[in-house]
JSON list of C-alpha atoms in Angstrom, two decimals:
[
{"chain": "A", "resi": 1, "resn": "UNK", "atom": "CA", "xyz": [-11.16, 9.51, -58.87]},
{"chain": "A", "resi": 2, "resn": "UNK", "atom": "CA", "xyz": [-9.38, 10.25, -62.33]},
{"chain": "A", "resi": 3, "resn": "UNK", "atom": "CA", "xyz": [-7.11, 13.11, -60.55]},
{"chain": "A", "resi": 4, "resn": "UNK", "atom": "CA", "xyz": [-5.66, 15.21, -62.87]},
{"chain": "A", "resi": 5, "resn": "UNK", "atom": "CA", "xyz": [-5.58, 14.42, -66.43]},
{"chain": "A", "resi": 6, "resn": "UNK", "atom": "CA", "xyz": [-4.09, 16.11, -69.53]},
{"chain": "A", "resi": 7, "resn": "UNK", "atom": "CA", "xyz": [-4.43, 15.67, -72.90]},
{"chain": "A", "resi": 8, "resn": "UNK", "atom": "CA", "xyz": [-2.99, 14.83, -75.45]},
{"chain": "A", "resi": 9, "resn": "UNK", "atom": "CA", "xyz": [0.02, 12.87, -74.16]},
{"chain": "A", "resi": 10, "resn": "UNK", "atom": "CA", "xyz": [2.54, 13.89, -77.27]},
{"chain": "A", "resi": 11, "resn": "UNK", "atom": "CA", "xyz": [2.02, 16.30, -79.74]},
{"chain": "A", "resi": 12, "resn": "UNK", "atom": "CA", "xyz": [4.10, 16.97, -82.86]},
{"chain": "A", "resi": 13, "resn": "UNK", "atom": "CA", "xyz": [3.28, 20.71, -84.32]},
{"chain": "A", "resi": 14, "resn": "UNK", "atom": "CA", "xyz": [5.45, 22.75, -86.78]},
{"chain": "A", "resi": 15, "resn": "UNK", "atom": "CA", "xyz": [6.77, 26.21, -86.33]},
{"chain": "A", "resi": 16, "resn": "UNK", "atom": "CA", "xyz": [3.65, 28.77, -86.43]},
{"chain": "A", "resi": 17, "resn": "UNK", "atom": "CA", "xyz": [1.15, 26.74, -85.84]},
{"chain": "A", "resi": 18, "resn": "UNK", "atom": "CA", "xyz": [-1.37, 26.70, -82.69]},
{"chain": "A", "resi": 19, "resn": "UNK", "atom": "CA", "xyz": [-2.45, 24.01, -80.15]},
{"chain": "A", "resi": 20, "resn": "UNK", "atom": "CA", "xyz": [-4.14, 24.08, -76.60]},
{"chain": "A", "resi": 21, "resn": "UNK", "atom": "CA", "xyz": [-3.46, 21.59, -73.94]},
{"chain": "A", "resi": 22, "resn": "UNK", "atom": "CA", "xyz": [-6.42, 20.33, -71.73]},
{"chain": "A", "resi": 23, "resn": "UNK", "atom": "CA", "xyz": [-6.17, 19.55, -67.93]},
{"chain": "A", "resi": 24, "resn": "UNK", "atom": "CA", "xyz": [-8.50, 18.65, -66.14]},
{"chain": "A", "resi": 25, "resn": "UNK", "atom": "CA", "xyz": [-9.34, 17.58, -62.40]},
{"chain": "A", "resi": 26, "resn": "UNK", "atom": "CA", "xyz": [-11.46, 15.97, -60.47]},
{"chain": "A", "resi": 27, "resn": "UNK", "atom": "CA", "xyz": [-10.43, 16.87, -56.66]},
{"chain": "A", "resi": 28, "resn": "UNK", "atom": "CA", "xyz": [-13.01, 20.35, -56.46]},
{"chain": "A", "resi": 29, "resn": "UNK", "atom": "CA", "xyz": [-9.21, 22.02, -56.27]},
{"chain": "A", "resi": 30, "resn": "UNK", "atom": "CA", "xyz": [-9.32, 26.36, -56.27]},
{"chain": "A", "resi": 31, "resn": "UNK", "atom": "CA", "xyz": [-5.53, 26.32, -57.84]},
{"chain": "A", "resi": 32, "resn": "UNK", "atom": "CA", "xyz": [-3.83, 25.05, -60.85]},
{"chain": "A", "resi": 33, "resn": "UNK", "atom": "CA", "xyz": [-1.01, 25.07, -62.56]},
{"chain": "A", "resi": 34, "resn": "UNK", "atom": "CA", "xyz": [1.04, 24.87, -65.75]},
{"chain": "A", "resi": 35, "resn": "UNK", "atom": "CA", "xyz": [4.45, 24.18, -65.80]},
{"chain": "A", "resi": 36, "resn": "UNK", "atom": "CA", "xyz": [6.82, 23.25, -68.42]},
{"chain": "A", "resi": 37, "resn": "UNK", "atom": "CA", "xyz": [10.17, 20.76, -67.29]},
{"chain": "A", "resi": 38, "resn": "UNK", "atom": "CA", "xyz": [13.23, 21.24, -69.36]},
{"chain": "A", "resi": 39, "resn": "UNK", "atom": "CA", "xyz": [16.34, 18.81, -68.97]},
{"chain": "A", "resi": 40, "resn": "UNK", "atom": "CA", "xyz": [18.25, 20.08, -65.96]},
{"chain": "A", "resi": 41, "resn": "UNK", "atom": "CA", "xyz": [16.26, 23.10, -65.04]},
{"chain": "A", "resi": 42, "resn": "UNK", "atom": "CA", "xyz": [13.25, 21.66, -62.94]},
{"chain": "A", "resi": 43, "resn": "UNK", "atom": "CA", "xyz": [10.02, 22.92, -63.27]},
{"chain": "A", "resi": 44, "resn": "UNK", "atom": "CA", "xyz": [9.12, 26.18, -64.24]},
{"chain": "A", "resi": 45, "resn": "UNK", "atom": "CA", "xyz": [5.72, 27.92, -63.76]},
{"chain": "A", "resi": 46, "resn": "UNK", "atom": "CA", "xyz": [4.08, 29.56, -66.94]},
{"chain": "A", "resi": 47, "resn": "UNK", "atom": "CA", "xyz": [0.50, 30.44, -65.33]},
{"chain": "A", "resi": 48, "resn": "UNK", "atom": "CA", "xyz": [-1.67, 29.66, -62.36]},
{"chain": "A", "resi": 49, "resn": "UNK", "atom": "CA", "xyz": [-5.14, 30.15, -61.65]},
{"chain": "A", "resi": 50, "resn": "UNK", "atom": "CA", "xyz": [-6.57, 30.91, -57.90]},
{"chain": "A", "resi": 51, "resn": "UNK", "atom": "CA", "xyz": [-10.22, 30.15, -59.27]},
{"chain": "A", "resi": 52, "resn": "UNK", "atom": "CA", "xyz": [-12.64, 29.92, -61.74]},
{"chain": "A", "resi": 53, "resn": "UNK", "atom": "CA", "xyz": [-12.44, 32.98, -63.80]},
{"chain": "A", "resi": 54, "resn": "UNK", "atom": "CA", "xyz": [-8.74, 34.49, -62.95]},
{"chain": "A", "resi": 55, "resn": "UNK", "atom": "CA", "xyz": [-5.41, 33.08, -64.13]},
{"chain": "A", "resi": 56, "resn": "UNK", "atom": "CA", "xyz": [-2.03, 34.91, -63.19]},
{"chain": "A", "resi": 57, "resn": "UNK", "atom": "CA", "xyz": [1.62, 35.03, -64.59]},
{"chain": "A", "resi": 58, "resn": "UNK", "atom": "CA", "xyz": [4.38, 32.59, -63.37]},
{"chain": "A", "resi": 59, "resn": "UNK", "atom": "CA", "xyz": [8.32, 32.54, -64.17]},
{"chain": "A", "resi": 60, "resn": "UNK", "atom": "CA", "xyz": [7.82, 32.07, -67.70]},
{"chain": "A", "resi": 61, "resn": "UNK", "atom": "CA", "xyz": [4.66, 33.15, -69.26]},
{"chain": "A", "resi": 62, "resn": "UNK", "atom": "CA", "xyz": [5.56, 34.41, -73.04]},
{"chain": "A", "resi": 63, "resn": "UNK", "atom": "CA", "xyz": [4.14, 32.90, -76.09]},
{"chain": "A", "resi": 64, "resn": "UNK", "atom": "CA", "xyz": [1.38, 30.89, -73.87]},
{"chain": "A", "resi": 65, "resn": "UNK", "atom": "CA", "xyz": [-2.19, 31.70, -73.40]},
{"chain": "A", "resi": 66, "resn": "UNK", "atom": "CA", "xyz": [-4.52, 30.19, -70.53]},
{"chain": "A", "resi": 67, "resn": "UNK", "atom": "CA", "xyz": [-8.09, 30.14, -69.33]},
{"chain": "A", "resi": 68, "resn": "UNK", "atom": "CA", "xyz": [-10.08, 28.79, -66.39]},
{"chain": "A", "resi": 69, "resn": "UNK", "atom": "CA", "xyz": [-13.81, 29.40, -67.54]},
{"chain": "A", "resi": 70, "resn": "UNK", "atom": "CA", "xyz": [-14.62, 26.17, -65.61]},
{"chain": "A", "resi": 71, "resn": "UNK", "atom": "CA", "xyz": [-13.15, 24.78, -61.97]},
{"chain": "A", "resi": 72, "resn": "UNK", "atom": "CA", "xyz": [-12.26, 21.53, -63.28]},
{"chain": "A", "resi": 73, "resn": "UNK", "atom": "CA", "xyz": [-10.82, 22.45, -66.32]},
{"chain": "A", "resi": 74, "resn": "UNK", "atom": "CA", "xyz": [-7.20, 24.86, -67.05]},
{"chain": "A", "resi": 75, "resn": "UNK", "atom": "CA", "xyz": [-6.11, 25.19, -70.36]},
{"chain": "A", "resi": 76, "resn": "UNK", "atom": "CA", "xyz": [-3.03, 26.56, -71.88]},
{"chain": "A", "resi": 77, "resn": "UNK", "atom": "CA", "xyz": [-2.35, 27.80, -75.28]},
{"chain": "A", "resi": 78, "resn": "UNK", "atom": "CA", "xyz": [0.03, 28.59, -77.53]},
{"chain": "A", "resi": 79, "resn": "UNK", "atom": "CA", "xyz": [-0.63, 30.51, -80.25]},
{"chain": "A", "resi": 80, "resn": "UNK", "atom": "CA", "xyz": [2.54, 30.04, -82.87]},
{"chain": "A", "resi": 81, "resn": "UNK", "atom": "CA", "xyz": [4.41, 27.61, -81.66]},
{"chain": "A", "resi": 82, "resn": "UNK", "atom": "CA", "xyz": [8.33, 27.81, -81.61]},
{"chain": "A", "resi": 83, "resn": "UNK", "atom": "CA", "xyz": [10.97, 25.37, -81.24]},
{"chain": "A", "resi": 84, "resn": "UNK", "atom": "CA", "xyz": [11.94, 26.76, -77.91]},
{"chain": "A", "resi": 85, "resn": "UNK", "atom": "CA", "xyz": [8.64, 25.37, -76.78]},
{"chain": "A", "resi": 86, "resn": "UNK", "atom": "CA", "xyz": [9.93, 21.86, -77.02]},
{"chain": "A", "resi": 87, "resn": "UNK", "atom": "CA", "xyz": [9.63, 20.69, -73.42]},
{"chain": "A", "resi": 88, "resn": "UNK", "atom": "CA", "xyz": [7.11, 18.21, -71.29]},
{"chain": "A", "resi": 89, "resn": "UNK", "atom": "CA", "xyz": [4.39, 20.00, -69.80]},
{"chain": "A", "resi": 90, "resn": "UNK", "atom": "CA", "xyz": [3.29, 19.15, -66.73]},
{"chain": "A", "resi": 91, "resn": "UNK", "atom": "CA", "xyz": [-0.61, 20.48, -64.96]},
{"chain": "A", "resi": 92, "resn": "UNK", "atom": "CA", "xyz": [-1.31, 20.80, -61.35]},
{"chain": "A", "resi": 93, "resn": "UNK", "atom": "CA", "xyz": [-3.72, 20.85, -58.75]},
{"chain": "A", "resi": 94, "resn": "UNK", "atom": "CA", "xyz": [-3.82, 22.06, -55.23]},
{"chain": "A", "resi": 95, "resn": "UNK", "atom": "CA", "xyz": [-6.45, 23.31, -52.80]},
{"chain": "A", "resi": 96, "resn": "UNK", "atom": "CA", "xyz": [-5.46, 26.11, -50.38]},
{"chain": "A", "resi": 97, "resn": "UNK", "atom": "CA", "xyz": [-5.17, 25.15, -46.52]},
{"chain": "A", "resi": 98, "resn": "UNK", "atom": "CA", "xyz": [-4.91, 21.41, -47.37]},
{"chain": "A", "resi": 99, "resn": "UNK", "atom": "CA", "xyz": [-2.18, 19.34, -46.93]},
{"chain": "A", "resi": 100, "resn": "UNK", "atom": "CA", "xyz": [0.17, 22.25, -46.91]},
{"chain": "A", "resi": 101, "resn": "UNK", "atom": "CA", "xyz": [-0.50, 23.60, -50.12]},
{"chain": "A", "resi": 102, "resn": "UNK", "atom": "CA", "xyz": [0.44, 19.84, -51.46]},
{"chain": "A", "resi": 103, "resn": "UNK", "atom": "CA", "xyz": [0.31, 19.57, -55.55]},
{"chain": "A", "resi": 104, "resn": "UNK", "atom": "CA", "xyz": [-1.28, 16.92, -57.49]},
{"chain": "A", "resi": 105, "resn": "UNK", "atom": "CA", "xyz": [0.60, 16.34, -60.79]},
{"chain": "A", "resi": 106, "resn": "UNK", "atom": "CA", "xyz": [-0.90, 15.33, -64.30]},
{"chain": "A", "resi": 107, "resn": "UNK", "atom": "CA", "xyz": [1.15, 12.07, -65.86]},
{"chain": "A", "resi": 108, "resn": "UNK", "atom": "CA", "xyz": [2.49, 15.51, -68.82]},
{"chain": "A", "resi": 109, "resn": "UNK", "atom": "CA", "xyz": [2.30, 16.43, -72.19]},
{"chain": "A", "resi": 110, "resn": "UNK", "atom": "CA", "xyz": [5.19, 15.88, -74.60]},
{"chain": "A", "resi": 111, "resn": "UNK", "atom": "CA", "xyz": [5.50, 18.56, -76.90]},
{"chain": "A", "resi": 112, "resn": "UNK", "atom": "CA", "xyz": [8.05, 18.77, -80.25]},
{"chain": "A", "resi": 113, "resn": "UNK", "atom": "CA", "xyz": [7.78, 21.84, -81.69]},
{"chain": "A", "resi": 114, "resn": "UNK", "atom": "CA", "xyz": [9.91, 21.12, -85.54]},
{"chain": "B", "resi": 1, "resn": "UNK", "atom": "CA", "xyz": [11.06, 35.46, -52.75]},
{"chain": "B", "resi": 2, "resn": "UNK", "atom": "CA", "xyz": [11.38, 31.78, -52.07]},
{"chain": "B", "resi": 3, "resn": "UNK", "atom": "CA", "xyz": [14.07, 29.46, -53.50]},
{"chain": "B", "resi": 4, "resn": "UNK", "atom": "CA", "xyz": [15.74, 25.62, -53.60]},
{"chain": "B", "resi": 5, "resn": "UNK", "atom": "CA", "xyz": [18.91, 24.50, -54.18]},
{"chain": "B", "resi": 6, "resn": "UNK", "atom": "CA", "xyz": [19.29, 20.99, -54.63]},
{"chain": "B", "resi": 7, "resn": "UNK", "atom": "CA", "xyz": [22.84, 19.91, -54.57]},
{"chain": "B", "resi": 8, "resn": "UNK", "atom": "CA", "xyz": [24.52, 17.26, -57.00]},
{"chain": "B", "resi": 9, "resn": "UNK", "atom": "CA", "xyz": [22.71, 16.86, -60.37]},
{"chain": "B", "resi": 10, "resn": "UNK", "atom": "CA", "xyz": [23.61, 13.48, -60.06]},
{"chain": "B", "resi": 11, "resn": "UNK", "atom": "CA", "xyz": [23.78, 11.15, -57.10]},
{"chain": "B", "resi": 12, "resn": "UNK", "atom": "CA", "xyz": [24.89, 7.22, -57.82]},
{"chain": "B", "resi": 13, "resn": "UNK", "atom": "CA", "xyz": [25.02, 4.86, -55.14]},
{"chain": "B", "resi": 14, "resn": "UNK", "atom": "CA", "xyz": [25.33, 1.14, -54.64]},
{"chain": "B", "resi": 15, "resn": "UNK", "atom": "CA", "xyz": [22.38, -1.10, -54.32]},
{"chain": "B", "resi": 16, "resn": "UNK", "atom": "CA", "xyz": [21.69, -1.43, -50.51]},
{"chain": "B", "resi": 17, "resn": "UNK", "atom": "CA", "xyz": [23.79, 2.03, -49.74]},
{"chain": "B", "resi": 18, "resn": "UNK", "atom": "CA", "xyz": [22.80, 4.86, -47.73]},
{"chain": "B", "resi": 19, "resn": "UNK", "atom": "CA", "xyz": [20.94, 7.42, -49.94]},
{"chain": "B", "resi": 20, "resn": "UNK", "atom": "CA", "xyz": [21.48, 11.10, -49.48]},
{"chain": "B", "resi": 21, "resn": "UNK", "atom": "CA", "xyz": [19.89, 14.05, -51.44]},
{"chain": "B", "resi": 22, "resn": "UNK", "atom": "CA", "xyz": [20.24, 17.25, -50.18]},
{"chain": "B", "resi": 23, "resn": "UNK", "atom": "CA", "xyz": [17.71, 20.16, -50.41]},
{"chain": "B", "resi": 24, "resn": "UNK", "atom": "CA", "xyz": [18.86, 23.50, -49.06]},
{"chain": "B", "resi": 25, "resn": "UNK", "atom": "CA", "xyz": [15.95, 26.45, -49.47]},
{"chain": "B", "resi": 26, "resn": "UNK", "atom": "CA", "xyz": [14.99, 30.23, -48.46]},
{"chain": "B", "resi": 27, "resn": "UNK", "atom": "CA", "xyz": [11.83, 31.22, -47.86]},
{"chain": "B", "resi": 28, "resn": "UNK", "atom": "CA", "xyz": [10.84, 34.46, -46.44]},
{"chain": "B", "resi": 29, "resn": "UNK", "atom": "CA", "xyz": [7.70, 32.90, -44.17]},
{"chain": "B", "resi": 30, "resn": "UNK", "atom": "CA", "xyz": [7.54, 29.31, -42.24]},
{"chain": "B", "resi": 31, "resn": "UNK", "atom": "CA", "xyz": [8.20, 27.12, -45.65]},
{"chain": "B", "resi": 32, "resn": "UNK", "atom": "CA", "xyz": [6.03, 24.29, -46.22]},
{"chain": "B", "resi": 33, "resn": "UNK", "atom": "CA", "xyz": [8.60, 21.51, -48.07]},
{"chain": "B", "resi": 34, "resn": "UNK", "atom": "CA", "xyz": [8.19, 18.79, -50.15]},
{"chain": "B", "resi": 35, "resn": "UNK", "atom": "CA", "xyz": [10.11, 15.89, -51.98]},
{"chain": "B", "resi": 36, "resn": "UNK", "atom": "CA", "xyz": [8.56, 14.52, -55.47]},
{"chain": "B", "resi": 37, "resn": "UNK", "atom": "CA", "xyz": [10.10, 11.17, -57.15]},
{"chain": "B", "resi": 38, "resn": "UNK", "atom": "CA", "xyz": [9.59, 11.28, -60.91]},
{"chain": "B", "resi": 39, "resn": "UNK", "atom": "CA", "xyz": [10.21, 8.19, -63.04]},
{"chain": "B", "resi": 40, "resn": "UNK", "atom": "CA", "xyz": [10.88, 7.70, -66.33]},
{"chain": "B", "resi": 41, "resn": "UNK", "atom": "CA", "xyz": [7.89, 9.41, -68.46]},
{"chain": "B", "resi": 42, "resn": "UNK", "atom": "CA", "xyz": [6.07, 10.02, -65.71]},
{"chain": "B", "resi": 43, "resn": "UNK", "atom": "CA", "xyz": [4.40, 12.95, -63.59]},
{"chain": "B", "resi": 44, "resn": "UNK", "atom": "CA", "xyz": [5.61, 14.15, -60.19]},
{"chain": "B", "resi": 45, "resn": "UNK", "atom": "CA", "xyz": [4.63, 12.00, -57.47]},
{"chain": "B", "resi": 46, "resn": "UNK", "atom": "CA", "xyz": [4.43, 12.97, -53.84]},
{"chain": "B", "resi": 47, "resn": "UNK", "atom": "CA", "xyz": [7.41, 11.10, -51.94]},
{"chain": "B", "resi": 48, "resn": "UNK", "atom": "CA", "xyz": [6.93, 13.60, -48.32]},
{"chain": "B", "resi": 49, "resn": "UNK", "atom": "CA", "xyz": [6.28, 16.75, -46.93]},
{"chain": "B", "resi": 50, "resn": "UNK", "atom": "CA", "xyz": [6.94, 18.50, -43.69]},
{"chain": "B", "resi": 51, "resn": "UNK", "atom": "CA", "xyz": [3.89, 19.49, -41.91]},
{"chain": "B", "resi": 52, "resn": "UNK", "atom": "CA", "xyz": [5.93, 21.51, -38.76]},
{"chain": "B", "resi": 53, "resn": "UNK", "atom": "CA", "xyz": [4.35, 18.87, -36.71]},
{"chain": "B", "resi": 54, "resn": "UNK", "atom": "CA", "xyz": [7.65, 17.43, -36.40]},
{"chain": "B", "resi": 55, "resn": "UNK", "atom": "CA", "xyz": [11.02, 17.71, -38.07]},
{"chain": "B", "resi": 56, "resn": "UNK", "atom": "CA", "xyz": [11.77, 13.92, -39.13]},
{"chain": "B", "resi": 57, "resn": "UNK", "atom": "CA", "xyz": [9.24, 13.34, -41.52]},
{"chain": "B", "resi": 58, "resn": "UNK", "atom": "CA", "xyz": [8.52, 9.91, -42.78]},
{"chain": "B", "resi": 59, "resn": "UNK", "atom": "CA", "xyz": [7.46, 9.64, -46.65]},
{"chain": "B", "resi": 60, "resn": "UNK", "atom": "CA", "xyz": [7.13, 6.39, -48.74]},
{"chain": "B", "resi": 61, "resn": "UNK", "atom": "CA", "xyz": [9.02, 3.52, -50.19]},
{"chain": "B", "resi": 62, "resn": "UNK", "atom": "CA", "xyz": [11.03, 4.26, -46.86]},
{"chain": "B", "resi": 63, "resn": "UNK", "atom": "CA", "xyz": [12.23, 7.32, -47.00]},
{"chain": "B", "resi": 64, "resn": "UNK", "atom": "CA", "xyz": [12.38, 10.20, -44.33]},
{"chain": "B", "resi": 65, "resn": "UNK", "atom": "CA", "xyz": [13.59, 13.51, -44.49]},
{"chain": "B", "resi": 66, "resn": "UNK", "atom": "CA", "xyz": [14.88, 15.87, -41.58]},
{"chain": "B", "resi": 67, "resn": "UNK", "atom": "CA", "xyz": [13.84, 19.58, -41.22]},
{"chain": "B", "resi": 68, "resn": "UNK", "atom": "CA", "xyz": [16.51, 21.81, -39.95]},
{"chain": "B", "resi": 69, "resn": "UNK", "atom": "CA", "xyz": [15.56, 25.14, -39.32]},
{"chain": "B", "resi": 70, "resn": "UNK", "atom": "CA", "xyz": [19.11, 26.59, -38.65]},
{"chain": "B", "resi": 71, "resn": "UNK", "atom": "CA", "xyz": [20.51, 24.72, -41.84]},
{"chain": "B", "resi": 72, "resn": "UNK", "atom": "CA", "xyz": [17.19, 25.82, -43.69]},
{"chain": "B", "resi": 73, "resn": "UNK", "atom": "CA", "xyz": [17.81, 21.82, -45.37]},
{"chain": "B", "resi": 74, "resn": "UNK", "atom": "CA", "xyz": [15.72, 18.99, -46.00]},
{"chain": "B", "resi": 75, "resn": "UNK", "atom": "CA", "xyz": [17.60, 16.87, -47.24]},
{"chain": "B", "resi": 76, "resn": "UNK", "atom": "CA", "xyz": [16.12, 13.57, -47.89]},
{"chain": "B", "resi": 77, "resn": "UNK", "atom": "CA", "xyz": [17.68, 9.95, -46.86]},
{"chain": "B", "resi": 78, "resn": "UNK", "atom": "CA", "xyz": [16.99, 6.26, -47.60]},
{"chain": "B", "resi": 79, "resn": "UNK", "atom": "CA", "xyz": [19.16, 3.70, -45.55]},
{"chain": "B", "resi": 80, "resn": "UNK", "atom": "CA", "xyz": [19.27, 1.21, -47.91]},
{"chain": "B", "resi": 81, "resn": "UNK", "atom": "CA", "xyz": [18.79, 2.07, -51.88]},
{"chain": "B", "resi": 82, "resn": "UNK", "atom": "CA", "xyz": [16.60, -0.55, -53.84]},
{"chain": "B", "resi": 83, "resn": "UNK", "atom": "CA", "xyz": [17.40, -0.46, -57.56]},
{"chain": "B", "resi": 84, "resn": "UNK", "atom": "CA", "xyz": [13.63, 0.53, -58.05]},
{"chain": "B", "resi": 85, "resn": "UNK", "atom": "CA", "xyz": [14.91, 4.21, -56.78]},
{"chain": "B", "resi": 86, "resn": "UNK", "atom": "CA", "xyz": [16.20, 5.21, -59.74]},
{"chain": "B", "resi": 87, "resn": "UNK", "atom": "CA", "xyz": [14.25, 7.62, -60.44]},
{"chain": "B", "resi": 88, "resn": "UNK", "atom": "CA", "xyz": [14.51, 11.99, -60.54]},
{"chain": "B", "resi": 89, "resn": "UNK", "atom": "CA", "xyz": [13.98, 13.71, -57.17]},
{"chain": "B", "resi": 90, "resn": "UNK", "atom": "CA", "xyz": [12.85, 17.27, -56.96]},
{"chain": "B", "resi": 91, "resn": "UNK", "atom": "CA", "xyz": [12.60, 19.29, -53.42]},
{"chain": "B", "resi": 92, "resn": "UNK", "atom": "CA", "xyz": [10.12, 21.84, -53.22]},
{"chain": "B", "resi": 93, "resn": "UNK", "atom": "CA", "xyz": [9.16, 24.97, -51.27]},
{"chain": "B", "resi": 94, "resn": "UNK", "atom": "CA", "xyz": [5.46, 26.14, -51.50]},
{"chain": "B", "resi": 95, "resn": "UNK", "atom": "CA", "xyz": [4.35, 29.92, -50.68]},
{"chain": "B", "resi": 96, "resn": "UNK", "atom": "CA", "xyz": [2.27, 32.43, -51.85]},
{"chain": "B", "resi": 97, "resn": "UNK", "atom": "CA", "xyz": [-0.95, 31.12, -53.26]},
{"chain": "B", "resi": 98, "resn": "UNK", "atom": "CA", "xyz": [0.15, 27.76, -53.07]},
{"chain": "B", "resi": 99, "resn": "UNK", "atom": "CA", "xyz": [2.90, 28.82, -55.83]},
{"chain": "B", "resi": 100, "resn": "UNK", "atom": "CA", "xyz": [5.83, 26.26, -55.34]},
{"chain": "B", "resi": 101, "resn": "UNK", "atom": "CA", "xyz": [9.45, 26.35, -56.22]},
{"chain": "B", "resi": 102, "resn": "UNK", "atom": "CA", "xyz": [11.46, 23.41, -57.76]},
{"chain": "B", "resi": 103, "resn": "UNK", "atom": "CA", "xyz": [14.49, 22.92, -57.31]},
{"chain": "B", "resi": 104, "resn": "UNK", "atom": "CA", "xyz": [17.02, 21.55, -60.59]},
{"chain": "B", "resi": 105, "resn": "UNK", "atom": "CA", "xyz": [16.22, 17.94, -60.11]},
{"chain": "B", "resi": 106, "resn": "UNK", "atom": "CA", "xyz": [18.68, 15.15, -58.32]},
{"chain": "B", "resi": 107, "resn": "UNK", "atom": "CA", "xyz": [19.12, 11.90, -61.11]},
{"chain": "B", "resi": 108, "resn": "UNK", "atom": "CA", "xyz": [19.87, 9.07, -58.80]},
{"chain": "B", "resi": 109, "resn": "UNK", "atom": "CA", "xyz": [21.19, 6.05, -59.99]},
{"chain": "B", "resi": 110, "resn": "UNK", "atom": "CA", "xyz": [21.53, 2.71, -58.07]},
{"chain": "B", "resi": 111, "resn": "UNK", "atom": "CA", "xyz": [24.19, 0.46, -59.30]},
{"chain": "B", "resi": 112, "resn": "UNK", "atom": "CA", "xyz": [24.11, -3.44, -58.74]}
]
């Protein structure tokens, strides 16, 4: 089993411009998650998805887009990319009533927004 | 609402020294905790988690951490640091649909 797996690993854009960021698992998992990790503030949720088809709001959801038309797959967009949208962005997995609500993490995207 | 407070950004200890990280958190319903290691450039890995099946839980690369309901901590303790624990430590408290809480981060560093 792959796990959870992002891509792309590092991504350069400039100011305006739009990119999505794949994850993907292979565990049959009901939730994910995006999250973005800035230097000395932890992770921070942007969305999360209970299931195929539905995707809520986290702690810091504007400027980024996300979908879940398929189980396995949660994707998160930005549409005009700023420079406050520099960070490392991390997916996650977890399925509800196992292992305590336990998260599987994806290895992150590096983002630089110039 | 659920929260963590990890305290001390930074923790440095000598090689072969006790390790200490502490985790204090609030959660509104029984929490269910966890501690993630994170090295360099790398995802979150799973270092414990406490089940409520008992309150010294044993994680990996030998270290345990110690529920304590009337503290609300779990802080997290190694008895002898290996330099291969450097590394970032984040406590966690998960809730509502699975949503979990980070705390800051703890940077330990293991000196020679």
């Amino acid at each position: 089993n792959a796990g959870v797996t992002q891509t792309p690993k590092f991504r350069v854009l400039k100011t305006g411009q739009s990119m999505t960021l794949l994850c993907a698992q292979d565990m049959n998992h009901e939730y994910m998650y995006w999250y973005r990790q800035d230097p000395g503030m932890g992770l921070r949720l942007i969305h999360y998805s209970v299931g195929e088809g539905t995707t809520a709001k986290g702690e810091v959801p504007d400027g980024y887009n996300v979908s879940r038309l398929k189980k396995q797959n949660f994707l998160l967009g930005l549409e005009s990319a700023a420079p406050s949208q520099t960070s490392v962005y991390f997916c996650a997995s977890s399925q509800p009533g196992l292992a305590n609500n336990e998260q599987f993490f994806g290895p992150g995207t590096r983002l630089t927004v110039l | 609402a659920q929260s963590v407070t990890q305290l001390g950004s930074h923790v440095s200890v000598s090689e072969g020294a006790l390790v200490l990280l502490r985790c204090n958190y609030s959660s509104s319903v029984p929490p269910y905790l966890f501690w993630y290691v994170q090295y360099p450039n790398q995802g979150l890995q799973l270092l414990l988690k406490y089940t409520s099946a008992a309150t010294l839980v044993k994680g990996i690369n030998g270290f345990e951490a110690e529920f304590k309901k009337s503290e609300t901590s779990f802080h997290l303790t190694k008895p002898s640091a290996h330099m291969s624990d450097a590394a970032e430590y984040f406590c966690a408290v998960s809730g509502n649909a699975g949503k979990s809480t980070f705390g800051d981060g703890t940077t330990l560093t293991v000196k020679p």
